[in-house]
Short mmCIF file of C-alpha atoms and ligand atoms in Angstrom, two decimals:
data_model
loop_
_atom_site.label_atom_id
_atom_site.label_comp_id
_atom_site.label_asym_id
_atom_site.label_seq_id
_atom_site.Cartn_x
_atom_site.Cartn_y
_atom_site.Cartn_z
CA UNK A 1 -25.51 -19.53 -13.07
CA UNK A 2 -23.04 -20.17 -16.20
CA UNK A 3 -21.24 -23.48 -16.63
CA UNK A 4 -18.04 -21.66 -15.45
CA UNK A 5 -19.62 -21.28 -12.11
CA UNK A 6 -21.18 -24.58 -11.47
CA UNK A 7 -18.00 -26.79 -11.95
CA UNK A 8 -14.40 -26.90 -12.88
CA UNK A 9 -13.38 -24.70 -15.46
CA UNK A 10 -12.55 -26.49 -18.88
CA UNK A 11 -10.43 -24.83 -21.41
CA UNK A 12 -8.89 -25.93 -24.65
CA UNK A 13 -6.36 -25.09 -27.67
CA UNK A 14 -7.47 -26.05 -30.94
CA UNK A 15 -4.43 -26.12 -33.34
CA UNK A 16 -4.88 -26.93 -37.03
CA UNK A 17 -2.30 -29.40 -38.28
CA UNK A 18 -1.60 -27.51 -41.31
CA UNK A 19 1.99 -26.55 -40.36
CA UNK A 20 4.49 -26.74 -37.51
CA UNK A 21 3.01 -25.64 -34.25
CA UNK A 22 3.33 -21.57 -34.30
CA UNK A 23 4.69 -19.75 -31.25
CA UNK A 24 1.21 -17.81 -31.34
CA UNK A 25 -0.53 -21.14 -30.85
CA UNK A 26 2.02 -21.91 -28.07
CA UNK A 27 1.44 -18.72 -26.35
CA UNK A 28 -2.38 -19.50 -26.36
CA UNK A 29 -1.80 -22.85 -25.11
CA UNK A 30 0.30 -21.65 -22.40
CA UNK A 31 -2.10 -19.23 -21.31
CA UNK A 32 -4.99 -21.75 -21.39
CA UNK A 33 -2.82 -24.19 -19.53
CA UNK A 34 -2.10 -21.72 -16.65
CA UNK A 35 -5.52 -20.70 -16.16
CA UNK A 36 -6.65 -24.30 -16.20
CA UNK A 37 -4.08 -25.16 -13.72
CA UNK A 38 -4.83 -22.08 -11.50
CA UNK A 39 -8.43 -22.80 -11.24
CA UNK A 40 -7.77 -26.54 -10.83
CA UNK A 41 -9.58 -27.19 -14.11
CA UNK A 42 -9.28 -29.36 -17.27
CA UNK A 43 -7.15 -28.51 -20.20
CA UNK A 44 -7.95 -29.95 -23.49
CA UNK A 45 -5.95 -30.43 -26.78
CA UNK A 46 -8.26 -30.61 -29.70
CA UNK A 47 -7.10 -30.98 -33.26
CA UNK A 48 -8.97 -28.61 -35.82
CA UNK A 49 -8.45 -30.74 -38.93
CA UNK A 50 -11.49 -29.83 -40.86
CA UNK A 51 -9.45 -28.69 -43.67
CA UNK A 52 -8.44 -32.12 -44.88
CA UNK A 53 -6.52 -31.13 -48.04
CA UNK A 54 -4.09 -29.08 -45.92
CA UNK A 55 -4.12 -31.25 -42.48
CA UNK A 56 -1.25 -33.78 -42.05
CA UNK A 57 -0.68 -35.99 -39.26
CA UNK A 58 2.83 -35.38 -38.99
CA UNK A 59 1.95 -31.80 -37.88
CA UNK A 60 -0.36 -33.56 -35.33
CA UNK A 61 2.97 -35.24 -34.08
CA UNK A 62 4.59 -31.95 -34.01
CA UNK A 63 1.85 -30.37 -31.97
CA UNK A 64 1.96 -33.22 -29.20
CA UNK A 65 5.64 -33.24 -29.00
CA UNK A 66 5.84 -29.45 -28.62
CA UNK A 67 3.25 -29.05 -25.90
CA UNK A 68 5.14 -32.33 -24.14
CA UNK A 69 8.37 -30.70 -24.34
CA UNK A 70 7.08 -27.47 -22.78
CA UNK A 71 5.61 -29.50 -19.85
CA UNK A 72 1.86 -28.39 -20.95
CA UNK A 73 0.12 -31.65 -19.97
CA UNK A 74 -3.32 -31.82 -21.05
CA UNK A 75 -6.39 -33.96 -19.38
CA UNK A 76 -8.30 -34.85 -22.52
CA UNK A 77 -7.55 -34.64 -25.93
CA UNK A 78 -5.41 -35.99 -28.79
CA UNK A 79 -3.02 -38.76 -27.63
CA UNK A 80 -4.66 -38.88 -24.14
CA UNK A 81 -8.35 -39.55 -24.89
CA UNK A 82 -11.28 -38.49 -22.64
CA UNK A 83 -15.01 -38.89 -22.82
CA UNK A 84 -15.47 -37.01 -26.10
CA UNK A 85 -13.80 -39.63 -28.46
CA UNK A 86 -10.73 -38.61 -30.62
CA UNK A 87 -10.69 -35.08 -30.14
CA UNK A 88 -10.00 -34.57 -33.68
CA UNK A 89 -12.96 -32.85 -35.90
CA UNK A 90 -12.18 -34.61 -38.88
CA UNK A 91 -14.07 -37.72 -36.95
CA UNK A 92 -17.18 -35.43 -36.17
CA UNK A 93 -18.42 -34.60 -39.70
CA UNK A 94 -21.91 -36.37 -38.88
CA UNK A 95 -21.93 -34.54 -35.74
CA UNK A 96 -21.56 -31.10 -37.28
CA UNK A 97 -24.07 -32.01 -39.91
CA UNK A 98 -26.55 -32.84 -37.61
CA UNK A 99 -26.33 -29.57 -35.73
CA UNK A 100 -26.58 -27.87 -39.27
CA UNK A 101 -29.85 -29.73 -39.89
CA UNK A 102 -31.24 -29.01 -36.52
CA UNK A 103 -30.69 -25.04 -37.28
CA UNK A 104 -32.35 -25.69 -40.72
CA UNK A 105 -35.14 -27.43 -39.03
CA UNK A 106 -35.51 -24.53 -36.63
CA UNK A 107 -35.43 -21.94 -39.37
CA UNK A 108 -31.92 -20.61 -37.86
CA UNK A 109 -30.24 -21.57 -41.13
CA UNK A 110 -30.84 -21.89 -44.81
CA UNK A 111 -29.86 -23.55 -48.02
CA UNK A 112 -28.27 -21.09 -50.36
CA UNK A 113 -27.96 -22.11 -53.98
CA UNK A 114 -26.53 -18.85 -55.38
CA UNK A 115 -23.66 -18.85 -57.60
CA UNK A 116 -20.24 -17.64 -57.02
CA UNK A 117 -20.84 -15.08 -59.45
CA UNK A 118 -24.24 -13.73 -57.90
CA UNK A 119 -22.39 -13.57 -54.43
CA UNK A 120 -19.75 -11.88 -55.93
CA UNK A 121 -22.05 -9.31 -57.23
CA UNK A 122 -23.39 -8.75 -53.90
CA UNK A 123 -20.22 -8.29 -52.06
CA UNK A 124 -18.95 -5.70 -54.80
CA UNK A 125 -22.35 -3.84 -54.30
CA UNK A 126 -21.71 -3.83 -50.36
CA UNK A 127 -18.06 -2.86 -51.12
CA UNK A 128 -19.23 0.28 -53.60
CA UNK A 129 -21.39 1.47 -50.61
CA UNK A 130 -18.65 0.99 -47.97
CA UNK A 131 -20.63 -1.73 -46.15
CA UNK A 132 -19.16 -4.80 -44.81
CA UNK A 133 -18.69 -7.50 -47.59
CA UNK A 134 -21.59 -9.59 -46.25
CA UNK A 135 -24.09 -6.91 -45.80
CA UNK A 136 -26.46 -8.05 -48.71
CA UNK A 137 -25.49 -11.80 -48.58
CA UNK A 138 -28.59 -12.48 -46.31
CA UNK A 139 -31.46 -15.10 -46.46
CA UNK A 140 -33.19 -14.83 -49.83
CA UNK A 141 -36.97 -14.32 -49.56
CA UNK A 142 -37.67 -17.56 -51.43
CA UNK A 143 -35.20 -19.56 -49.19
CA UNK A 144 -37.57 -22.03 -47.72
CA UNK A 145 -36.58 -25.08 -45.78
CA UNK A 146 -38.56 -27.90 -47.63
CA UNK A 147 -37.69 -26.45 -51.05
CA UNK A 148 -34.06 -26.12 -50.21
CA UNK A 149 -34.00 -29.58 -49.04
CA UNK A 150 -35.65 -30.83 -52.23
CA UNK A 151 -33.01 -29.08 -54.31
CA UNK A 152 -30.23 -30.52 -52.18
CA UNK A 153 -31.65 -34.18 -52.50
CA UNK A 154 -31.97 -33.61 -56.16
CA UNK A 155 -28.19 -33.13 -56.27
CA UNK A 156 -28.08 -29.22 -56.91
CA UNK A 157 -24.68 -27.83 -54.90
CA UNK A 158 -25.31 -25.50 -52.30
CA UNK A 159 -24.12 -24.05 -48.92
CA UNK A 160 -25.67 -23.90 -45.61
CA UNK A 161 -25.73 -20.66 -44.08
CA UNK A 162 -26.30 -19.37 -40.55
CA UNK A 163 -29.26 -16.84 -40.68
CA UNK A 164 -28.34 -14.08 -38.25
CA UNK A 165 -30.98 -12.55 -36.32
CA UNK A 166 -30.13 -8.89 -36.96
CA UNK A 167 -29.54 -7.76 -33.62
CA UNK A 168 -26.24 -6.57 -32.03
CA UNK A 169 -24.23 -9.27 -29.90
CA UNK A 170 -22.58 -7.85 -26.72
CA UNK A 171 -20.26 -9.89 -24.58
CA UNK A 172 -17.69 -9.20 -21.69
CA UNK A 173 -14.28 -10.20 -22.77
CA UNK A 174 -11.89 -11.15 -19.78
CA UNK A 175 -8.94 -9.00 -21.62
CA UNK A 176 -10.96 -6.50 -23.51
CA UNK A 177 -14.00 -5.74 -21.38
CA UNK A 178 -17.20 -4.99 -22.98
CA UNK A 179 -17.44 -5.64 -26.58
CA UNK A 180 -20.38 -4.93 -28.77
CA UNK A 181 -20.82 -6.04 -32.60
CA UNK A 182 -23.52 -4.23 -34.56
CA UNK A 183 -25.62 -6.69 -36.91
CA UNK A 184 -24.02 -5.13 -40.06
CA UNK A 185 -20.73 -6.73 -38.97
CA UNK A 186 -22.20 -10.22 -38.47
CA UNK A 187 -22.60 -11.82 -41.66
CA UNK A 188 -24.82 -14.99 -42.72
CA UNK A 189 -21.79 -16.99 -42.39
CA UNK A 190 -21.32 -20.51 -44.14
CA UNK A 191 -21.71 -23.42 -42.02
CA UNK A 192 -21.62 -26.33 -44.15
CA UNK A 193 -19.94 -26.00 -47.66
CA UNK A 194 -21.30 -27.63 -50.92
CA UNK A 195 -19.19 -30.55 -50.41
CA UNK A 196 -20.77 -31.06 -47.09
CA UNK A 197 -17.79 -30.16 -44.88
CA UNK A 198 -18.03 -27.99 -42.05
CA UNK A 199 -16.52 -24.49 -41.60
CA UNK A 200 -14.30 -23.60 -38.68
CA UNK A 201 -17.12 -21.62 -37.11
CA UNK A 202 -19.68 -24.47 -37.08
CA UNK A 203 -17.08 -27.03 -36.10
CA UNK A 204 -15.46 -25.08 -33.54
CA UNK A 205 -18.72 -23.88 -31.80
CA UNK A 206 -20.28 -27.41 -31.76
CA UNK A 207 -16.99 -28.87 -30.06
CA UNK A 208 -16.96 -25.88 -27.81
CA UNK A 209 -20.48 -26.84 -26.62
CA UNK A 210 -19.97 -30.64 -26.91
CA UNK A 211 -16.85 -30.57 -24.58
CA UNK A 212 -18.57 -28.18 -22.36
CA UNK A 213 -15.85 -25.58 -22.65
CA UNK A 214 -16.34 -22.87 -20.02
CA UNK A 215 -13.50 -20.26 -21.22
CA UNK A 216 -12.17 -19.79 -24.63
CA UNK A 217 -8.95 -17.87 -24.87
CA UNK A 218 -7.68 -17.33 -28.14
CA UNK A 219 -5.85 -14.76 -30.29
CA UNK A 220 -7.41 -11.55 -31.20
CA UNK A 221 -7.27 -12.02 -34.80
CA UNK A 222 -10.28 -14.44 -33.96
CA UNK A 223 -12.61 -11.66 -32.35
CA UNK A 224 -14.79 -11.10 -35.12
CA UNK A 225 -15.73 -14.69 -35.20
CA UNK A 226 -17.02 -14.62 -31.77
CA UNK A 227 -20.28 -12.84 -32.38
CA UNK A 228 -20.98 -15.55 -34.91
CA UNK A 229 -20.25 -18.13 -32.28
CA UNK A 230 -22.41 -16.64 -29.53
CA UNK A 231 -25.11 -16.35 -32.09
CA UNK A 232 -24.68 -20.36 -33.00
CA UNK A 233 -24.25 -21.31 -29.45
CA UNK A 234 -27.63 -19.72 -28.70
CA UNK A 235 -29.41 -21.07 -31.52
CA UNK A 236 -28.00 -24.35 -30.61
CA UNK A 237 -29.57 -24.03 -27.14
CA UNK A 238 -26.42 -23.90 -25.36
CA UNK A 239 -24.71 -21.26 -23.04
CA UNK A 240 -21.70 -19.60 -24.33
CA UNK A 241 -18.33 -19.74 -22.79
CA UNK A 242 -16.32 -16.83 -21.24
CA UNK A 243 -14.07 -15.28 -23.81
CA UNK A 244 -10.72 -13.72 -23.74
CA UNK A 245 -9.12 -12.60 -26.49
CA UNK A 246 -5.20 -12.61 -26.27
CA UNK A 247 -3.26 -9.76 -27.64
CA UNK A 248 -1.36 -9.99 -31.20
CA UNK A 249 2.21 -10.94 -31.35
CA UNK A 250 4.49 -8.34 -32.85
CA UNK A 251 7.97 -8.34 -33.79
CA UNK A 252 10.42 -5.70 -32.27
CA UNK A 253 9.71 -3.47 -35.12
CA UNK A 254 5.98 -3.40 -33.88
CA UNK A 255 4.57 -5.41 -37.00
CA UNK A 256 2.68 -8.53 -36.86
CA UNK A 257 5.09 -11.37 -36.03
CA UNK A 258 6.37 -13.15 -39.25
CA UNK A 259 9.45 -15.19 -40.11
CA UNK A 260 11.28 -11.85 -40.87
CA UNK A 261 11.42 -11.47 -36.96
CA UNK A 262 13.16 -15.02 -36.56
CA UNK A 263 11.71 -18.63 -36.44
CA UNK A 264 8.01 -18.58 -35.76
CA UNK A 265 7.77 -22.64 -35.41
CA UNK A 266 8.18 -24.07 -31.84
CA UNK A 267 10.26 -26.67 -33.22
CA UNK A 268 13.00 -24.40 -34.22
CA UNK A 269 13.62 -23.57 -30.57
CA UNK A 270 13.06 -27.07 -29.52
CA UNK A 271 15.72 -28.18 -31.97
CA UNK A 272 17.93 -24.92 -31.66
CA UNK A 273 19.49 -25.21 -28.24
CA UNK A 274 16.86 -23.94 -26.00
CA UNK A 275 15.46 -25.32 -22.64
CA UNK A 276 11.96 -25.73 -22.10
CA UNK A 277 11.63 -23.88 -18.84
CA UNK A 278 13.35 -20.85 -20.32
CA UNK A 279 10.98 -20.95 -23.44
CA UNK A 280 7.88 -21.44 -21.06
CA UNK A 281 9.07 -18.64 -18.74
CA UNK A 282 9.54 -16.28 -21.83
CA UNK A 283 6.36 -17.02 -23.68
CA UNK A 284 4.24 -16.56 -20.43
CA UNK A 285 5.71 -13.04 -20.64
CA UNK A 286 3.89 -12.39 -24.16
CA UNK A 287 0.93 -10.38 -22.94
CA UNK A 288 1.00 -11.11 -19.01
CA UNK A 289 3.64 -10.42 -16.19
CA UNK A 290 3.56 -11.49 -12.71
CA UNK A 291 2.81 -7.92 -11.68
CA UNK A 292 6.22 -7.29 -10.23
CA UNK A 293 9.54 -6.67 -12.06
CA UNK A 294 10.41 -10.25 -11.58
CA UNK A 295 10.64 -11.76 -14.97
CA UNK A 296 12.13 -15.29 -14.14
CA UNK A 297 9.86 -17.72 -12.77
CA UNK A 298 9.03 -21.25 -12.77
CA UNK A 299 5.73 -22.93 -14.16
CA UNK A 300 4.30 -23.62 -10.61
CA UNK A 301 4.75 -19.81 -9.72
CA UNK A 302 3.29 -18.61 -12.95
CA UNK A 303 0.22 -21.06 -12.50
CA UNK A 304 -0.26 -19.72 -8.89
CA UNK A 305 -0.42 -16.24 -9.99
CA UNK A 306 -1.94 -16.12 -13.45
CA UNK A 307 -5.25 -14.75 -14.65
CA UNK A 308 -6.85 -14.03 -17.77
CA UNK A 309 -8.11 -10.72 -16.43
CA UNK A 310 -4.46 -9.56 -15.95
CA UNK A 311 -3.48 -10.22 -19.64
CA UNK A 312 -2.92 -7.01 -21.50
CA UNK A 313 -4.83 -5.48 -24.20
CA UNK A 314 -2.04 -4.28 -26.39
CA UNK A 315 0.33 -6.28 -28.68
CA UNK A 316 3.08 -8.39 -27.17
CA UNK A 317 6.45 -8.07 -28.54
CA UNK A 318 8.38 -11.31 -29.48
CA UNK A 319 11.96 -10.50 -29.12
CA UNK A 320 14.12 -13.86 -30.14
CA UNK A 321 17.34 -12.15 -28.47
CA UNK A 322 15.47 -11.55 -25.30
CA UNK A 323 14.62 -15.33 -25.49
CA UNK A 324 18.09 -16.32 -26.09
CA UNK A 325 19.38 -14.02 -23.20
CA UNK A 326 16.66 -15.77 -21.08
CA UNK A 327 17.91 -19.13 -22.31
CA UNK A 328 21.34 -18.10 -20.84
CA UNK A 329 19.96 -17.30 -17.36
CA UNK A 330 18.51 -20.73 -17.07
CA UNK A 331 21.65 -22.37 -18.32
CA UNK A 332 23.86 -20.54 -15.75
CA UNK A 333 21.05 -21.48 -13.23
CA UNK A 334 21.46 -25.16 -13.67
CA UNK A 335 23.09 -27.05 -10.88
CA UNK A 336 26.70 -28.03 -11.80
CA UNK A 337 26.09 -31.70 -12.13
CA UNK A 338 22.87 -30.97 -13.98
CA UNK A 339 24.91 -28.96 -16.50
CA UNK A 340 27.66 -31.60 -16.60
CA UNK A 341 24.95 -34.36 -17.69
CA UNK A 342 23.47 -31.86 -20.49
CA UNK A 343 27.15 -31.10 -21.61
CA UNK A 344 27.84 -35.04 -21.84
CA UNK A 345 24.73 -35.65 -23.58
CA UNK A 346 25.54 -32.52 -26.25
CA UNK A 347 29.00 -33.95 -26.86
CA UNK A 348 27.94 -37.48 -27.10
CA UNK A 349 25.32 -36.75 -29.68
CA UNK A 350 27.85 -34.72 -31.43
CA UNK A 351 30.47 -37.48 -31.55
CA UNK A 352 28.10 -39.97 -32.33
CA UNK A 353 29.54 -42.01 -29.59
CA UNK A 354 29.78 -42.54 -25.70
CA UNK A 355 32.28 -40.86 -23.46
CA UNK A 356 34.43 -42.89 -21.00
CA UNK A 357 34.95 -42.36 -17.49
CA UNK A 358 38.01 -40.38 -18.14
CA UNK A 359 36.53 -38.07 -20.74
CA UNK A 360 33.65 -37.60 -18.71
CA UNK A 361 36.04 -36.37 -15.92
CA UNK A 362 37.98 -33.86 -18.19
CA UNK A 363 34.62 -32.54 -19.61
CA UNK A 364 33.53 -32.28 -15.80
CA UNK A 365 36.55 -29.98 -15.23
CA UNK A 366 36.07 -27.60 -17.87
CA UNK A 367 31.98 -27.63 -17.78
CA UNK A 368 31.79 -24.86 -15.14
CA UNK A 369 33.77 -22.34 -17.52
CA UNK A 370 31.80 -23.37 -20.47
CA UNK A 371 28.23 -23.04 -18.58
CA UNK A 372 29.32 -19.35 -17.78
CA UNK A 373 29.91 -18.73 -21.20
CA UNK A 374 27.22 -20.15 -23.15
CA UNK A 375 23.41 -19.13 -23.97
CA UNK A 376 22.26 -22.03 -26.13
CA UNK A 377 22.78 -26.01 -25.55
CA UNK A 378 23.94 -25.97 -29.24
CA UNK A 379 26.85 -23.85 -28.30
CA UNK A 380 28.40 -26.54 -25.69
CA UNK A 381 29.59 -29.18 -28.32
CA UNK A 382 31.69 -26.93 -30.32
CA UNK A 383 33.13 -25.53 -27.08
CA UNK A 384 34.21 -28.71 -25.78
CA UNK A 385 34.63 -30.87 -28.91
CA UNK A 386 38.49 -30.23 -28.94
CA UNK A 387 38.84 -32.21 -25.84
CA UNK A 388 37.73 -35.55 -27.69
CA UNK A 389 38.89 -35.25 -31.29
CA UNK A 390 41.76 -34.25 -33.26
CA UNK A 391 42.23 -30.63 -33.89
CA UNK A 392 41.02 -29.20 -37.17
CA UNK A 393 41.96 -25.41 -37.65
CA UNK A 394 39.73 -22.80 -38.50
CA UNK A 395 41.71 -21.38 -41.54
CA UNK A 396 40.55 -17.83 -40.26
CA UNK A 397 41.77 -18.10 -36.86
CA UNK A 398 45.11 -19.70 -37.97
CA UNK A 399 45.82 -16.76 -40.52
CA UNK A 400 45.19 -14.35 -37.84
CA UNK A 401 47.12 -15.70 -34.93
CA UNK A 402 50.11 -17.84 -36.50
CA UNK A 403 52.38 -15.26 -37.59
CA UNK A 404 55.08 -12.93 -36.16
CA UNK A 405 56.25 -14.23 -32.75
CA UNK A 406 53.86 -17.23 -32.98
CA UNK A 407 56.57 -20.00 -33.88
CA UNK A 408 58.84 -18.86 -30.96
CA UNK A 409 55.81 -18.79 -28.54
CA UNK A 410 55.00 -22.51 -29.56
CA UNK A 411 58.57 -23.63 -29.12
CA UNK A 412 58.74 -22.28 -25.77
CA UNK A 413 55.54 -23.39 -24.59
CA UNK A 414 56.10 -26.78 -26.01
CA UNK A 415 59.42 -26.99 -24.02
CA UNK A 416 58.10 -25.90 -20.89
CA UNK A 417 55.00 -27.91 -20.89
CA UNK A 418 56.82 -31.06 -21.90
CA UNK A 419 58.94 -30.71 -18.87
CA UNK A 420 56.20 -29.77 -16.41
CA UNK A 421 55.39 -32.13 -13.57
CA UNK A 422 52.27 -30.47 -12.19
CA UNK A 423 49.70 -30.99 -14.93
CA UNK A 424 47.02 -28.74 -13.14
CA UNK A 425 45.67 -25.49 -14.31
CA UNK A 426 47.98 -23.67 -11.51
CA UNK A 427 50.93 -25.39 -12.54
CA UNK A 428 50.15 -24.86 -16.29
CA UNK A 429 49.52 -21.01 -15.78
CA UNK A 430 52.86 -20.75 -13.89
CA UNK A 431 54.81 -22.35 -16.61
CA UNK A 432 53.24 -20.38 -19.39
CA UNK A 433 53.77 -16.99 -17.45
CA UNK A 434 57.38 -17.79 -16.92
CA UNK A 435 57.45 -18.30 -20.67
CA UNK A 436 55.91 -15.17 -21.64
CA UNK A 437 58.39 -13.08 -19.34
CA UNK A 438 61.46 -15.08 -20.56
CA UNK A 439 60.40 -14.44 -24.24
CA UNK A 440 59.15 -10.77 -23.75
CA UNK A 441 55.72 -11.72 -24.99
CA UNK A 442 52.33 -10.24 -24.34
CA UNK A 443 49.47 -12.48 -23.26
CA UNK A 444 47.70 -12.13 -26.37
CA UNK A 445 50.86 -12.86 -28.78
CA UNK A 446 52.02 -15.67 -26.51
CA UNK A 447 48.97 -17.56 -25.66
CA UNK A 448 46.56 -17.24 -28.82
CA UNK A 449 49.03 -19.38 -30.77
CA UNK A 450 48.59 -22.07 -28.05
CA UNK A 451 44.91 -21.69 -28.04
CA UNK A 452 44.58 -22.14 -31.74
CA UNK A 453 47.06 -25.28 -31.43
CA UNK A 454 44.90 -27.18 -29.03
CA UNK A 455 41.53 -26.05 -29.96
CA UNK A 456 41.79 -25.11 -33.53
CA UNK A 457 39.83 -21.87 -32.71
CA UNK A 458 40.91 -18.47 -31.48
CA UNK A 459 37.56 -18.61 -29.19
CA UNK A 460 37.57 -21.35 -26.54
CA UNK A 461 36.96 -21.83 -22.87
CA UNK A 462 39.80 -20.18 -20.68
CA UNK A 463 43.23 -21.49 -21.78
CA UNK A 464 45.01 -22.95 -18.81
CA UNK A 465 41.91 -24.65 -17.95
CA UNK A 466 41.58 -26.03 -21.51
CA UNK A 467 45.00 -27.27 -21.39
CA UNK A 468 44.28 -28.93 -18.01
CA UNK A 469 41.37 -30.86 -19.37
CA UNK A 470 43.46 -32.52 -22.04
CA UNK A 471 45.93 -35.03 -21.31
CA UNK A 472 49.44 -33.69 -20.90
CA UNK A 473 50.83 -36.07 -23.88
CA UNK A 474 48.07 -34.32 -26.17
CA UNK A 475 48.46 -31.05 -25.32
CA UNK A 476 52.23 -31.30 -26.10
CA UNK A 477 51.62 -33.35 -29.14
CA UNK A 478 49.14 -30.61 -30.39
CA UNK A 479 51.59 -27.86 -29.97
CA UNK A 480 54.24 -29.64 -31.68
CA UNK A 481 52.00 -30.44 -34.83
CA UNK A 482 51.06 -26.39 -34.78
CA UNK A 483 54.61 -25.76 -34.71
CA UNK A 484 55.54 -28.10 -37.52
CA UNK A 485 52.58 -26.80 -39.72
CA UNK A 486 53.88 -23.26 -39.12
CA UNK A 487 57.35 -24.11 -40.21
CA UNK A 488 56.04 -25.85 -43.44
CA UNK A 489 53.62 -22.83 -44.14
CA UNK A 490 56.14 -20.26 -43.39
CA UNK A 491 58.78 -21.65 -45.59
N1 LIG B 501 -8.00 -23.89 -35.37
C1 LIG B 501 -7.97 -22.38 -34.87
C2 LIG B 501 -6.80 -21.98 -34.79
O1 LIG B 501 -5.63 -22.85 -35.20
C3 LIG B 501 -8.54 -22.41 -33.28
C4 LIG B 501 -9.32 -21.22 -33.01
C5 LIG B 501 -10.01 -21.28 -31.86
O2 LIG B 501 -9.27 -21.29 -30.60
O3 LIG B 501 -11.07 -21.15 -31.73
O4 LIG B 501 -6.49 -20.64 -34.78
#
């Protein structure tokens, strides 16, 4: 029986902190999390920081914040601990060296003191014969363990390579089915570099063994590493986990996802006005579906239905526009009160101050109309800012609207609204429609100048409600101020 059958499943995500958390890693984390939750298992966040020159703790913070924001809670790992230490590879170099040592002694690995030039020559020879680059980089006949150790101890710089057994490797991938690698495609990979640091292959495999990982679900770009990890796991006397290679992410032009297709760091979405449940929902569709047309679902629903065997083989398309659309769906689905709270938070941050009772009430009045119209939370503050700050006119909007009959419209509206006793949406609408009729103005000609006068922009929430959300005095003053500015600029 394999480890997967005897106990709780254990899955991990292992990002390298060499940059901001990438959405490819987020999708992999999400699938691992979903599967762990579905099976009542353990989800682990491990930090692959063997590359000490490029790793940076601020990226570890970004990884932790990103996963927490999405609600991908983990049972063991960085920040939460567990039975395996810090879950950082940089703290385990001794363990990796010991594993390499074991393999050396068992004859499953060898010291390689060949120079870069020699190796390059072998690579070129393979290339010329259209063979895989590592074809001739095999154990030299004189690679004797004791002799190698003596040379290493005498200070000679060399690497430690895994000695591949020269047989094919076959495994069943939960996504791709039966996979087979021929011996030629599996090179004698380096496990320890000449500076004593472990490579990804060694560190990752040893960790997966030590942390008793039962399922490794990772990007298809790592498929060719898997036969190496399988051989290494066997050589270390352990059982290999079940593998699932997740489809690559493409942009809408069906090319490998890159910055050209939109932001590839989760952070950009976290700070760019996206809601975590919408991002969660969208990312879970990158290579998987509920099996129905239902595209909008929550975490629990997804976790109840998810299976790695249902993940598609073909590349998944990341479409930033669709993500924004889905975010809008989530914005509109928020309960009214919840949206008001969100809007209060957005505008308070925007203004750099708190809202008082009266201001909150006015915002709440307008909030349902804003909620219908925005896709991103970053659009909320600009839409309602006019309620709480002096107007600053967008020059383009002013030039477009403040001409022709605008002066007449503003004056007549000012008259009518100053005299209005019923300062409600209905009262305001009635008064302004009467103005349009009396002045013979179309809604566009007659109302757009008022919109610019009170909001500074020709795009705003609906006008009558926007006016009603302002105190009557402020609304009238703004119309008067616009009239005066128009008179000044006209003359
Ligand atoms: N550190 C590797 C990465 O960021 C982890 C790969 C794996 O899951 O084994 O892609």
